[in-house]
Amino acid sequence: MKKVMFVCKRNSCRSQMAEGFATTLGKGKIEVSSSGLEASRVHPTAIKVMEEIGINITDQTSDPLSKFDAHNYDAVISLCGCGVNLPQEWVLRDIFEDWQLDDPDGQPLETFYRVRDEIKEKVESLIQTLET
C-alpha cells in the first residue's frame, strides 16, 4: 500500500483537509499522514467545513515534519508552495507535487470552502495516480 505525506507550513488547514479526504476516499488503498514545517493546531474552521461534508478530522493532530522519516513515504504533496523549503529527501520521493493552494486561514469562510473543494479534486486524482 502506498504511503502519502501531505505537508504545509503549519499543518493546520490545507494539509489537515487533505489528510481527511485521503483517509476517507483512499481507505484500503493508501496510508496517509500530514505534517507541517512547524506544528500548530487543527484549525477549527477546517474541522467545521470538513464535518459539513461528513468527514471528521477532530482526532487528527498537527505534527512537525521532523517527526517523520521521508524514506517511509512514496508520495509527498506540498499544499502551500513550501516544497522549496523541504529537506531534499522529501522532495526526492517517487512522487512529489506542490499544489500551491491558497491559505484559507484568516480569509472569509468562502475561501475555506473553495480550498476544501480544490483539495478534494486533487486528492481524488492523486489516489487514481497511485492505483495505477
CSV table of N, CA, C and O in Angstrom, one decimal:
chain,number,residue,atom,x,y,z
A,1,MET,N,0.8,-1.2,0.0
A,1,MET,CA,0.0,0.0,0.0
A,1,MET,C,0.9,1.2,0.0
A,1,MET,O,1.8,1.3,0.8
A,2,LYS,N,0.6,2.2,-0.9
A,2,LYS,CA,1.4,3.4,-1.0
A,2,LYS,C,1.1,4.3,0.2
A,2,LYS,O,0.0,4.4,0.8
A,3,LYS,N,2.2,5.0,0.7
A,3,LYS,CA,2.1,5.9,1.8
A,3,LYS,C,2.3,7.3,1.3
A,3,LYS,O,3.2,7.6,0.5
A,4,VAL,N,1.4,8.2,1.7
A,4,VAL,CA,1.4,9.6,1.3
A,4,VAL,C,1.6,10.6,2.5
A,4,VAL,O,0.9,10.4,3.5
A,5,MET,N,2.4,11.6,2.3
A,5,MET,CA,2.6,12.6,3.3
A,5,MET,C,2.1,13.9,2.7
A,5,MET,O,2.6,14.3,1.6
A,6,PHE,N,1.2,14.6,3.3
A,6,PHE,CA,0.7,15.9,3.0
A,6,PHE,C,1.4,16.9,3.9
A,6,PHE,O,1.4,16.7,5.1
A,7,VAL,N,2.1,17.9,3.3
A,7,VAL,CA,2.9,18.8,4.2
A,7,VAL,C,2.5,20.3,3.8
A,7,VAL,O,2.3,20.6,2.7
A,8,CYS,N,2.5,21.1,4.8
A,8,CYS,CA,2.2,22.5,4.7
A,8,CYS,C,3.0,23.3,5.7
A,8,CYS,O,3.8,22.7,6.5
A,9,LYS,N,2.8,24.6,5.8
A,9,LYS,CA,3.6,25.4,6.7
A,9,LYS,C,3.3,25.0,8.1
A,9,LYS,O,4.3,24.7,8.9
A,10,ARG,N,2.1,25.1,8.6
A,10,ARG,CA,1.8,24.9,10.0
A,10,ARG,C,0.9,23.7,10.2
A,10,ARG,O,0.5,23.4,11.4
A,11,ASN,N,0.6,22.9,9.2
A,11,ASN,CA,-0.2,21.7,9.4
A,11,ASN,C,-1.5,22.0,10.1
A,11,ASN,O,-1.9,21.3,11.1
A,12,SER,N,-2.2,23.0,9.7
A,12,SER,CA,-3.5,23.4,10.4
A,12,SER,C,-4.7,23.4,9.6
A,12,SER,O,-5.8,23.1,10.1
A,13,CYS,N,-4.6,23.7,8.3
A,13,CYS,CA,-5.8,23.8,7.4
A,13,CYS,C,-5.7,22.9,6.2
A,13,CYS,O,-6.3,21.8,6.2
A,14,ARG,N,-4.9,23.3,5.2
A,14,ARG,CA,-4.9,22.5,3.9
A,14,ARG,C,-4.4,21.1,4.1
A,14,ARG,O,-5.1,20.2,3.6
A,15,SER,N,-3.3,20.9,4.8
A,15,SER,CA,-2.8,19.5,4.9
A,15,SER,C,-3.7,18.7,5.8
A,15,SER,O,-3.9,17.5,5.5
A,16,GLN,N,-4.4,19.3,6.7
A,16,GLN,CA,-5.4,18.5,7.5
A,16,GLN,C,-6.6,18.1,6.7
A,16,GLN,O,-7.1,17.0,6.8
A,17,MET,N,-7.1,19.0,5.9
A,17,MET,CA,-8.2,18.7,5.0
A,17,MET,C,-7.8,17.6,4.0
A,17,MET,O,-8.5,16.6,3.7
A,18,ALA,N,-6.6,17.7,3.5
A,18,ALA,CA,-6.1,16.7,2.5
A,18,ALA,C,-6.0,15.3,3.2
A,18,ALA,O,-6.4,14.3,2.6
A,19,GLU,N,-5.5,15.3,4.4
A,19,GLU,CA,-5.4,14.1,5.2
A,19,GLU,C,-6.8,13.5,5.4
A,19,GLU,O,-7.0,12.3,5.2
A,20,GLY,N,-7.7,14.3,5.7
A,20,GLY,CA,-9.1,13.8,5.9
A,20,GLY,C,-9.7,13.2,4.6
A,20,GLY,O,-10.3,12.1,4.7
A,21,PHE,N,-9.5,13.9,3.5
A,21,PHE,CA,-10.1,13.4,2.3
A,21,PHE,C,-9.4,12.1,1.9
A,21,PHE,O,-10.0,11.1,1.5
A,22,ALA,N,-8.0,12.1,1.9
A,22,ALA,CA,-7.3,10.9,1.5
A,22,ALA,C,-7.6,9.7,2.4
A,22,ALA,O,-7.6,8.6,1.9
A,23,THR,N,-7.7,10.0,3.7
A,23,THR,CA,-8.0,8.9,4.6
A,23,THR,C,-9.4,8.3,4.3
A,23,THR,O,-9.6,7.0,4.2
A,24,THR,N,-10.3,9.1,3.9
A,24,THR,CA,-11.7,8.7,3.6
A,24,THR,C,-11.8,8.1,2.2
A,24,THR,O,-12.3,7.0,2.0
A,25,LEU,N,-11.4,8.8,1.2
A,25,LEU,CA,-11.5,8.4,-0.2
A,25,LEU,C,-10.5,7.3,-0.5
A,25,LEU,O,-10.8,6.6,-1.5
A,26,GLY,N,-9.4,7.3,0.2
A,26,GLY,CA,-8.4,6.3,-0.2
A,26,GLY,C,-8.3,5.1,0.8
A,26,GLY,O,-7.4,4.3,0.8
A,27,LYS,N,-9.4,5.0,1.6
A,27,LYS,CA,-9.4,3.9,2.6
A,27,LYS,C,-9.2,2.5,1.9
A,27,LYS,O,-9.8,2.2,0.9
A,28,GLY,N,-8.2,1.8,2.4
A,28,GLY,CA,-7.9,0.5,1.9
A,28,GLY,C,-7.0,0.5,0.7
A,28,GLY,O,-6.5,-0.5,0.2
A,29,LYS,N,-6.7,1.8,0.2
A,29,LYS,CA,-5.8,2.0,-1.0
A,29,LYS,C,-4.5,2.6,-0.6
A,29,LYS,O,-3.5,2.3,-1.3
A,30,ILE,N,-4.5,3.6,0.3
A,30,ILE,CA,-3.3,4.3,0.6
A,30,ILE,C,-3.3,4.5,2.1
A,30,ILE,O,-4.3,4.5,2.8
A,31,GLU,N,-2.1,4.8,2.7
A,31,GLU,CA,-1.9,5.2,4.1
A,31,GLU,C,-1.5,6.7,4.0
A,31,GLU,O,-0.7,7.1,3.2
A,32,VAL,N,-2.0,7.4,5.0
A,32,VAL,CA,-1.9,8.9,4.9
A,32,VAL,C,-1.4,9.5,6.2
A,32,VAL,O,-1.8,9.1,7.3
A,33,SER,N,-0.5,10.5,6.1
A,33,SER,CA,-0.1,11.3,7.2
A,33,SER,C,-0.1,12.8,6.7
A,33,SER,O,-0.1,13.0,5.5
A,34,SER,N,-0.1,13.7,7.7
A,34,SER,CA,0.2,15.1,7.4
A,34,SER,C,1.1,15.7,8.4
A,34,SER,O,1.2,15.2,9.5
A,35,SER,N,1.8,16.7,8.0
A,35,SER,CA,2.7,17.4,8.9
A,35,SER,C,2.9,18.8,8.4
A,35,SER,O,2.4,19.2,7.3
A,36,GLY,N,3.7,19.6,9.2
A,36,GLY,CA,4.0,20.9,8.8
A,36,GLY,C,5.5,21.2,9.0
A,36,GLY,O,6.2,20.5,9.7
A,37,LEU,N,5.9,22.3,8.4
A,37,LEU,CA,7.3,22.7,8.6
A,37,LEU,C,7.4,23.1,10.1
A,37,LEU,O,8.5,22.9,10.7
A,38,GLU,N,6.3,23.5,10.7
A,38,GLU,CA,6.2,23.6,12.1
A,38,GLU,C,4.8,23.1,12.5
A,38,GLU,O,3.9,23.1,11.7
A,39,ALA,N,4.6,22.7,13.7
A,39,ALA,CA,3.3,22.2,14.2
A,39,ALA,C,2.5,23.3,14.8
A,39,ALA,O,3.1,24.3,15.3
A,40,SER,N,1.2,23.2,14.8
A,40,SER,CA,0.4,24.3,15.4
A,40,SER,C,-0.9,23.6,16.0
A,40,SER,O,-0.8,23.0,17.1
A,41,ARG,N,-2.0,23.7,15.3
A,41,ARG,CA,-3.2,23.1,15.7
A,41,ARG,C,-4.1,22.8,14.5
A,41,ARG,O,-3.8,23.2,13.4
A,42,VAL,N,-5.1,21.9,14.7
A,42,VAL,CA,-6.0,21.7,13.6
A,42,VAL,C,-7.0,22.9,13.7
A,42,VAL,O,-7.7,23.0,14.7
A,43,HIS,N,-7.1,23.6,12.6
A,43,HIS,CA,-7.9,24.8,12.6
A,43,HIS,C,-9.4,24.5,12.8
A,43,HIS,O,-9.9,23.6,12.1
A,44,PRO,N,-10.1,25.2,13.7
A,44,PRO,CA,-11.5,24.9,13.9
A,44,PRO,C,-12.4,25.0,12.7
A,44,PRO,O,-13.3,24.3,12.5
A,45,THR,N,-12.1,26.0,11.8
A,45,THR,CA,-12.9,26.2,10.6
A,45,THR,C,-12.6,25.0,9.6
A,45,THR,O,-13.5,24.6,8.9
A,46,ALA,N,-11.4,24.5,9.6
A,46,ALA,CA,-11.1,23.3,8.7
A,46,ALA,C,-12.0,22.2,9.2
A,46,ALA,O,-12.5,21.4,8.4
A,47,ILE,N,-12.0,22.0,10.6
A,47,ILE,CA,-12.8,20.9,11.1
A,47,ILE,C,-14.3,21.1,10.7
A,47,ILE,O,-14.9,20.1,10.3
A,48,LYS,N,-14.8,22.3,10.8
A,48,LYS,CA,-16.2,22.6,10.5
A,48,LYS,C,-16.5,22.3,9.1
A,48,LYS,O,-17.5,21.7,8.8
A,49,VAL,N,-15.7,22.8,8.1
A,49,VAL,CA,-16.1,22.7,6.7
A,49,VAL,C,-15.9,21.2,6.3
A,49,VAL,O,-16.6,20.8,5.3
A,50,MET,N,-15.1,20.5,6.9
A,50,MET,CA,-15.0,19.0,6.6
A,50,MET,C,-16.1,18.3,7.2
A,50,MET,O,-16.7,17.4,6.6
A,51,GLU,N,-16.5,18.6,8.4
A,51,GLU,CA,-17.6,18.0,9.1
A,51,GLU,C,-18.9,18.2,8.3
A,51,GLU,O,-19.8,17.3,8.2
A,52,GLU,N,-19.1,19.3,7.6
A,52,GLU,CA,-20.3,19.6,6.8
A,52,GLU,C,-20.4,18.6,5.7
A,52,GLU,O,-21.6,18.5,5.2
A,53,ILE,N,-19.4,18.0,5.2
A,53,ILE,CA,-19.5,17.0,4.1
A,53,ILE,C,-19.2,15.6,4.6
A,53,ILE,O,-19.0,14.7,3.9
A,54,GLY,N,-19.3,15.4,6.0
A,54,GLY,CA,-19.3,14.1,6.5
A,54,GLY,C,-17.9,13.5,6.8
A,54,GLY,O,-17.8,12.3,7.0
A,55,ILE,N,-16.9,14.4,6.9
A,55,ILE,CA,-15.6,13.9,7.2
A,55,ILE,C,-15.1,14.5,8.5
A,55,ILE,O,-15.0,15.7,8.6
A,56,ASN,N,-14.8,13.7,9.5
A,56,ASN,CA,-14.5,14.1,10.8
A,56,ASN,C,-13.0,14.1,10.9
A,56,ASN,O,-12.3,13.0,10.9
A,57,ILE,N,-12.4,15.3,11.1
A,57,ILE,CA,-10.9,15.4,11.3
A,57,ILE,C,-10.6,15.8,12.7
A,57,ILE,O,-9.4,16.2,13.0
A,58,THR,N,-11.5,15.7,13.6
A,58,THR,CA,-11.2,16.2,15.0
A,58,THR,C,-10.1,15.5,15.7
A,58,THR,O,-9.5,16.0,16.6
A,59,ASP,N,-9.9,14.2,15.4
A,59,ASP,CA,-8.9,13.4,16.0
A,59,ASP,C,-7.5,13.5,15.4
A,59,ASP,O,-6.5,13.0,15.9
A,60,GLN,N,-7.4,14.3,14.3
A,60,GLN,CA,-6.1,14.5,13.7
A,60,GLN,C,-5.3,15.5,14.5
A,60,GLN,O,-5.8,16.3,15.3
A,61,THR,N,-4.0,15.3,14.4
A,61,THR,CA,-3.1,16.2,15.2
A,61,THR,C,-2.2,17.0,14.2
A,61,THR,O,-1.9,16.5,13.1
A,62,SER,N,-1.7,18.1,14.7
A,62,SER,CA,-0.7,18.9,14.0
A,62,SER,C,0.7,18.5,14.4
A,62,SER,O,1.0,18.6,15.6
A,63,ASP,N,1.4,17.9,13.5
A,63,ASP,CA,2.8,17.4,13.8
A,63,ASP,C,3.8,18.0,12.9
A,63,ASP,O,3.6,18.3,11.8
A,64,PRO,N,5.0,18.2,13.5
A,64,PRO,CA,6.1,18.7,12.7
A,64,PRO,C,6.7,17.6,11.7
A,64,PRO,O,6.7,16.4,12.0
A,65,LEU,N,7.1,18.0,10.5
A,65,LEU,CA,7.7,17.1,9.6
A,65,LEU,C,8.9,16.4,10.1
A,65,LEU,O,9.1,15.2,9.8
A,66,SER,N,9.6,17.0,11.1
A,66,SER,CA,10.8,16.3,11.7
A,66,SER,C,10.4,15.1,12.4
A,66,SER,O,11.3,14.3,12.7
A,67,LYS,N,9.2,14.9,12.7
A,67,LYS,CA,8.7,13.7,13.4
A,67,LYS,C,8.7,12.4,12.5
A,67,LYS,O,8.6,11.3,13.0
A,68,PHE,N,8.8,12.6,11.2
A,68,PHE,CA,8.6,11.6,10.3
A,68,PHE,C,9.9,11.3,9.5
A,68,PHE,O,10.8,12.2,9.4
A,69,ASP,N,10.0,10.1,8.9
A,69,ASP,CA,11.1,9.7,8.1
A,69,ASP,C,10.7,9.7,6.6
A,69,ASP,O,9.8,8.9,6.2
A,70,ALA,N,11.3,10.5,5.8
A,70,ALA,CA,11.0,10.6,4.4
A,70,ALA,C,11.0,9.3,3.6
A,70,ALA,O,10.2,9.0,2.8
A,71,HIS,N,11.9,8.4,4.0
A,71,HIS,CA,12.1,7.1,3.3
A,71,HIS,C,10.9,6.2,3.5
A,71,HIS,O,10.8,5.1,2.9
A,72,ASN,N,10.0,6.5,4.5
A,72,ASN,CA,8.8,5.7,4.7
A,72,ASN,C,7.6,6.1,3.8
A,72,ASN,O,6.6,5.5,3.9
A,73,TYR,N,7.8,7.1,2.9
A,73,TYR,CA,6.7,7.6,2.1
A,73,TYR,C,7.0,7.4,0.6
A,73,TYR,O,8.2,7.7,0.2
A,74,ASP,N,6.0,7.1,-0.2
A,74,ASP,CA,6.1,7.0,-1.6
A,74,ASP,C,5.8,8.3,-2.3
A,74,ASP,O,6.3,8.6,-3.4
A,75,ALA,N,4.9,9.1,-1.7
A,75,ALA,CA,4.4,10.3,-2.3
A,75,ALA,C,4.4,11.4,-1.3
A,75,ALA,O,4.0,11.2,-0.1
A,76,VAL,N,4.9,12.6,-1.7
A,76,VAL,CA,4.9,13.8,-0.8
A,76,VAL,C,4.2,14.9,-1.5
A,76,VAL,O,4.5,15.2,-2.7
A,77,ILE,N,3.2,15.5,-0.9
A,77,ILE,CA,2.4,16.5,-1.5
A,77,ILE,C,2.5,17.8,-0.6
A,77,ILE,O,2.1,17.8,0.5
A,78,SER,N,3.1,18.8,-1.2
A,78,SER,CA,3.1,20.1,-0.5
A,78,SER,C,1.9,20.9,-1.0
A,78,SER,O,1.5,20.9,-2.2
A,79,LEU,N,1.2,21.5,0.0
A,79,LEU,CA,-0.1,22.1,-0.4
A,79,LEU,C,0.1,23.6,-0.5
A,79,LEU,O,-0.9,24.3,-0.9
A,80,CYS,N,1.2,24.2,-0.1
A,80,CYS,CA,1.3,25.6,0.0
A,80,CYS,C,2.5,26.3,-0.7
A,80,CYS,O,2.8,27.4,-0.4
A,81,GLY,N,3.2,25.5,-1.5
A,81,GLY,CA,4.3,26.1,-2.1
A,81,GLY,C,5.6,26.0,-1.3
A,81,GLY,O,6.6,26.5,-1.6
A,82,CYS,N,5.5,25.2,-0.2
A,82,CYS,CA,6.6,25.1,0.8
A,82,CYS,C,7.6,24.1,0.3
A,82,CYS,O,8.6,23.8,1.0
A,83,GLY,N,7.4,23.5,-0.9
A,83,GLY,CA,8.3,22.5,-1.4
A,83,GLY,C,9.7,23.0,-1.5
A,83,GLY,O,10.7,22.2,-1.2
A,84,VAL,N,9.9,24.3,-1.7
A,84,VAL,CA,11.2,24.8,-1.8
A,84,VAL,C,11.9,24.8,-0.5
A,84,VAL,O,13.2,24.9,-0.4
A,85,ASN,N,11.2,24.7,0.6
A,85,ASN,CA,11.7,24.7,2.0
A,85,ASN,C,11.9,23.3,2.6
A,85,ASN,O,12.3,23.2,3.7
A,86,LEU,N,11.5,22.3,1.8
A,86,LEU,CA,11.6,20.9,2.4
A,86,LEU,C,13.0,20.4,2.2
A,86,LEU,O,13.7,20.6,1.3
A,87,PRO,N,13.4,19.6,3.2
A,87,PRO,CA,14.7,18.9,3.1
A,87,PRO,C,14.6,18.0,1.8
A,87,PRO,O,13.6,17.5,1.4
A,88,GLN,N,15.8,17.9,1.2
A,88,GLN,CA,15.8,17.2,-0.1
A,88,GLN,C,15.3,15.8,-0.1
A,88,GLN,O,14.7,15.4,-1.1
A,89,GLU,N,15.5,15.1,0.9
A,89,GLU,CA,15.0,13.7,1.0
A,89,GLU,C,13.4,13.6,0.8
A,89,GLU,O,12.9,12.6,0.4
A,90,TRP,N,12.7,14.7,1.2
A,90,TRP,CA,11.3,14.7,1.0
A,90,TRP,C,10.9,15.0,-0.5
A,90,TRP,O,9.9,14.4,-1.0
A,91,VAL,N,11.6,15.8,-1.1
A,91,VAL,CA,11.3,16.2,-2.5
A,91,VAL,C,11.7,15.1,-3.5
A,91,VAL,O,11.1,15.0,-4.5
A,92,LEU,N,12.6,14.2,-3.1
A,92,LEU,CA,13.1,13.1,-4.0
A,92,LEU,C,12.3,11.8,-3.8
A,92,LEU,O,12.7,10.8,-4.3
A,93,ARG,N,11.1,11.8,-3.3
A,93,ARG,CA,10.3,10.6,-3.2
A,93,ARG,C,9.8,10.3,-4.6
A,93,ARG,O,9.9,11.1,-5.5
A,94,ASP,N,9.2,9.1,-4.8
A,94,ASP,CA,8.8,8.7,-6.1
A,94,ASP,C,7.8,9.7,-6.7
A,94,ASP,O,7.9,9.9,-7.9
A,95,ILE,N,6.9,10.2,-5.9
A,95,ILE,CA,6.0,11.3,-6.4
A,95,ILE,C,6.2,12.5,-5.5
A,95,ILE,O,6.1,12.3,-4.2
A,96,PHE,N,6.4,13.6,-6.1
A,96,PHE,CA,6.4,14.9,-5.3
A,96,PHE,C,5.6,15.9,-6.1
A,96,PHE,O,5.9,16.1,-7.3
A,97,GLU,N,4.7,16.5,-5.5
A,97,GLU,CA,3.8,17.5,-6.1
A,97,GLU,C,3.7,18.7,-5.2
A,97,GLU,O,3.7,18.5,-3.9
A,98,ASP,N,3.7,19.9,-5.7
A,98,ASP,CA,3.5,21.1,-4.9
A,98,ASP,C,2.2,21.8,-5.5
A,98,ASP,O,2.2,22.4,-6.6
A,99,TRP,N,1.1,21.6,-4.8
A,99,TRP,CA,-0.2,22.1,-5.2
A,99,TRP,C,-0.4,23.6,-5.1
A,99,TRP,O,-1.3,24.2,-5.8
A,100,GLN,N,0.4,24.3,-4.3
A,100,GLN,CA,0.3,25.7,-4.1
A,100,GLN,C,-1.1,26.3,-4.0
A,100,GLN,O,-1.5,27.2,-4.7
A,101,LEU,N,-1.8,25.8,-3.0
A,101,LEU,CA,-3.2,26.2,-2.8
A,101,LEU,C,-3.2,27.4,-1.8
A,101,LEU,O,-2.3,27.6,-1.0
A,102,ASP,N,-4.2,28.3,-2.0
A,102,ASP,CA,-4.3,29.5,-1.1
A,102,ASP,C,-4.5,29.0,0.4
A,102,ASP,O,-5.1,28.0,0.6
A,103,ASP,N,-3.9,29.8,1.3
A,103,ASP,CA,-4.1,29.6,2.7
A,103,ASP,C,-5.4,30.2,3.1
A,103,ASP,O,-5.6,31.4,3.1
A,104,PRO,N,-6.4,29.4,3.6
A,104,PRO,CA,-7.7,29.9,4.0
A,104,PRO,C,-7.7,30.6,5.4
A,104,PRO,O,-8.6,31.3,5.7
A,105,ASP,N,-6.6,30.4,6.1
A,105,ASP,CA,-6.6,30.9,7.5
A,105,ASP,C,-6.6,32.4,7.4
A,105,ASP,O,-5.9,33.1,6.7
A,106,GLY,N,-7.5,33.0,8.2
A,106,GLY,CA,-7.7,34.5,8.2
A,106,GLY,C,-8.5,35.0,7.0
A,106,GLY,O,-8.7,36.2,6.9
A,107,GLN,N,-9.0,34.1,6.2
A,107,GLN,CA,-9.8,34.5,5.0
A,107,GLN,C,-11.3,34.3,5.3
A,107,GLN,O,-11.6,33.6,6.2
A,108,PRO,N,-12.1,34.9,4.4
A,108,PRO,CA,-13.6,34.6,4.5
A,108,PRO,C,-13.9,33.1,4.5
A,108,PRO,O,-13.1,32.3,3.8
A,109,LEU,N,-15.0,32.7,5.0
A,109,LEU,CA,-15.4,31.3,5.0
A,109,LEU,C,-15.5,30.7,3.6
A,109,LEU,O,-15.1,29.6,3.4
A,110,GLU,N,-15.8,31.5,2.7
A,110,GLU,CA,-15.9,31.1,1.3
A,110,GLU,C,-14.6,30.5,0.8
A,110,GLU,O,-14.5,29.6,0.0
A,111,THR,N,-13.5,31.1,1.3
A,111,THR,CA,-12.1,30.6,0.9
A,111,THR,C,-11.9,29.2,1.4
A,111,THR,O,-11.3,28.4,0.7
A,112,PHE,N,-12.3,28.9,2.6
A,112,PHE,CA,-12.2,27.6,3.2
A,112,PHE,C,-13.0,26.6,2.3
A,112,PHE,O,-12.5,25.5,2.0
A,113,TYR,N,-14.2,27.0,1.9
A,113,TYR,CA,-15.0,26.1,1.0
A,113,TYR,C,-14.3,25.8,-0.3
A,113,TYR,O,-14.2,24.7,-0.8
A,114,ARG,N,-13.8,26.9,-0.9
A,114,ARG,CA,-13.2,26.8,-2.2
A,114,ARG,C,-11.9,25.9,-2.1
A,114,ARG,O,-11.7,25.0,-2.9
A,115,VAL,N,-11.1,26.2,-1.1
A,115,VAL,CA,-9.8,25.4,-1.0
A,115,VAL,C,-10.2,23.9,-0.6
A,115,VAL,O,-9.6,23.0,-1.2
A,116,ARG,N,-11.2,23.7,0.2
A,116,ARG,CA,-11.6,22.4,0.5
A,116,ARG,C,-12.0,21.6,-0.7
A,116,ARG,O,-11.5,20.5,-1.0
A,117,ASP,N,-12.8,22.2,-1.6
A,117,ASP,CA,-13.2,21.6,-2.8
A,117,ASP,C,-12.0,21.3,-3.8
A,117,ASP,O,-12.0,20.3,-4.5
A,118,GLU,N,-11.1,22.3,-3.9
A,118,GLU,CA,-9.9,22.1,-4.7
A,118,GLU,C,-9.1,20.9,-4.2
A,118,GLU,O,-8.6,20.1,-5.0
A,119,ILE,N,-8.9,20.8,-2.9
A,119,ILE,CA,-8.2,19.7,-2.3
A,119,ILE,C,-8.9,18.4,-2.6
A,119,ILE,O,-8.2,17.4,-3.0
A,120,LYS,N,-10.2,18.3,-2.5
A,120,LYS,CA,-10.9,17.1,-2.8
A,120,LYS,C,-10.6,16.6,-4.2
A,120,LYS,O,-10.3,15.4,-4.4
A,121,GLU,N,-10.7,17.5,-5.2
A,121,GLU,CA,-10.4,17.1,-6.6
A,121,GLU,C,-9.0,16.6,-6.8
A,121,GLU,O,-8.8,15.6,-7.4
A,122,LYS,N,-8.0,17.3,-6.1
A,122,LYS,CA,-6.6,16.9,-6.3
A,122,LYS,C,-6.4,15.6,-5.6
A,122,LYS,O,-5.6,14.7,-6.1
A,123,VAL,N,-7.0,15.3,-4.4
A,123,VAL,CA,-6.8,14.1,-3.7
A,123,VAL,C,-7.4,12.9,-4.5
A,123,VAL,O,-6.8,11.9,-4.7
A,124,GLU,N,-8.6,13.1,-5.1
A,124,GLU,CA,-9.2,12.1,-6.0
A,124,GLU,C,-8.2,11.7,-7.1
A,124,GLU,O,-8.0,10.6,-7.4
A,125,SER,N,-7.7,12.7,-7.8
A,125,SER,CA,-6.7,12.5,-8.9
A,125,SER,C,-5.5,11.8,-8.4
A,125,SER,O,-5.0,10.8,-9.0
A,126,LEU,N,-4.9,12.2,-7.2
A,126,LEU,CA,-3.8,11.5,-6.6
A,126,LEU,C,-4.0,10.1,-6.4
A,126,LEU,O,-3.2,9.2,-6.7
A,127,ILE,N,-5.2,9.7,-5.8
A,127,ILE,CA,-5.5,8.4,-5.5
A,127,ILE,C,-5.5,7.5,-6.8
A,127,ILE,O,-5.0,6.4,-6.8
A,128,GLN,N,-6.1,8.1,-7.8
A,128,GLN,CA,-6.1,7.4,-9.1
A,128,GLN,C,-4.7,7.1,-9.6
A,128,GLN,O,-4.4,6.1,-10.1
A,129,THR,N,-3.9,8.1,-9.5
A,129,THR,CA,-2.5,8.0,-10.0
A,129,THR,C,-1.8,6.9,-9.2
A,129,THR,O,-1.0,6.1,-9.8
A,130,LEU,N,-2.0,6.9,-7.9
A,130,LEU,CA,-1.3,5.9,-7.0
A,130,LEU,C,-1.8,4.5,-7.3
A,130,LEU,O,-1.1,3.5,-7.0
A,131,GLU,N,-3.0,4.3,-7.8
A,131,GLU,CA,-3.6,3.0,-8.0
A,131,GLU,C,-3.0,2.4,-9.3
A,131,GLU,O,-3.1,1.2,-9.5
A,132,THR,N,-2.5,3.2,-10.2
A,132,THR,CA,-2.0,2.7,-11.5
A,132,THR,C,-0.6,2.2,-11.4
A,132,THR,O,0.2,2.5,-10.5
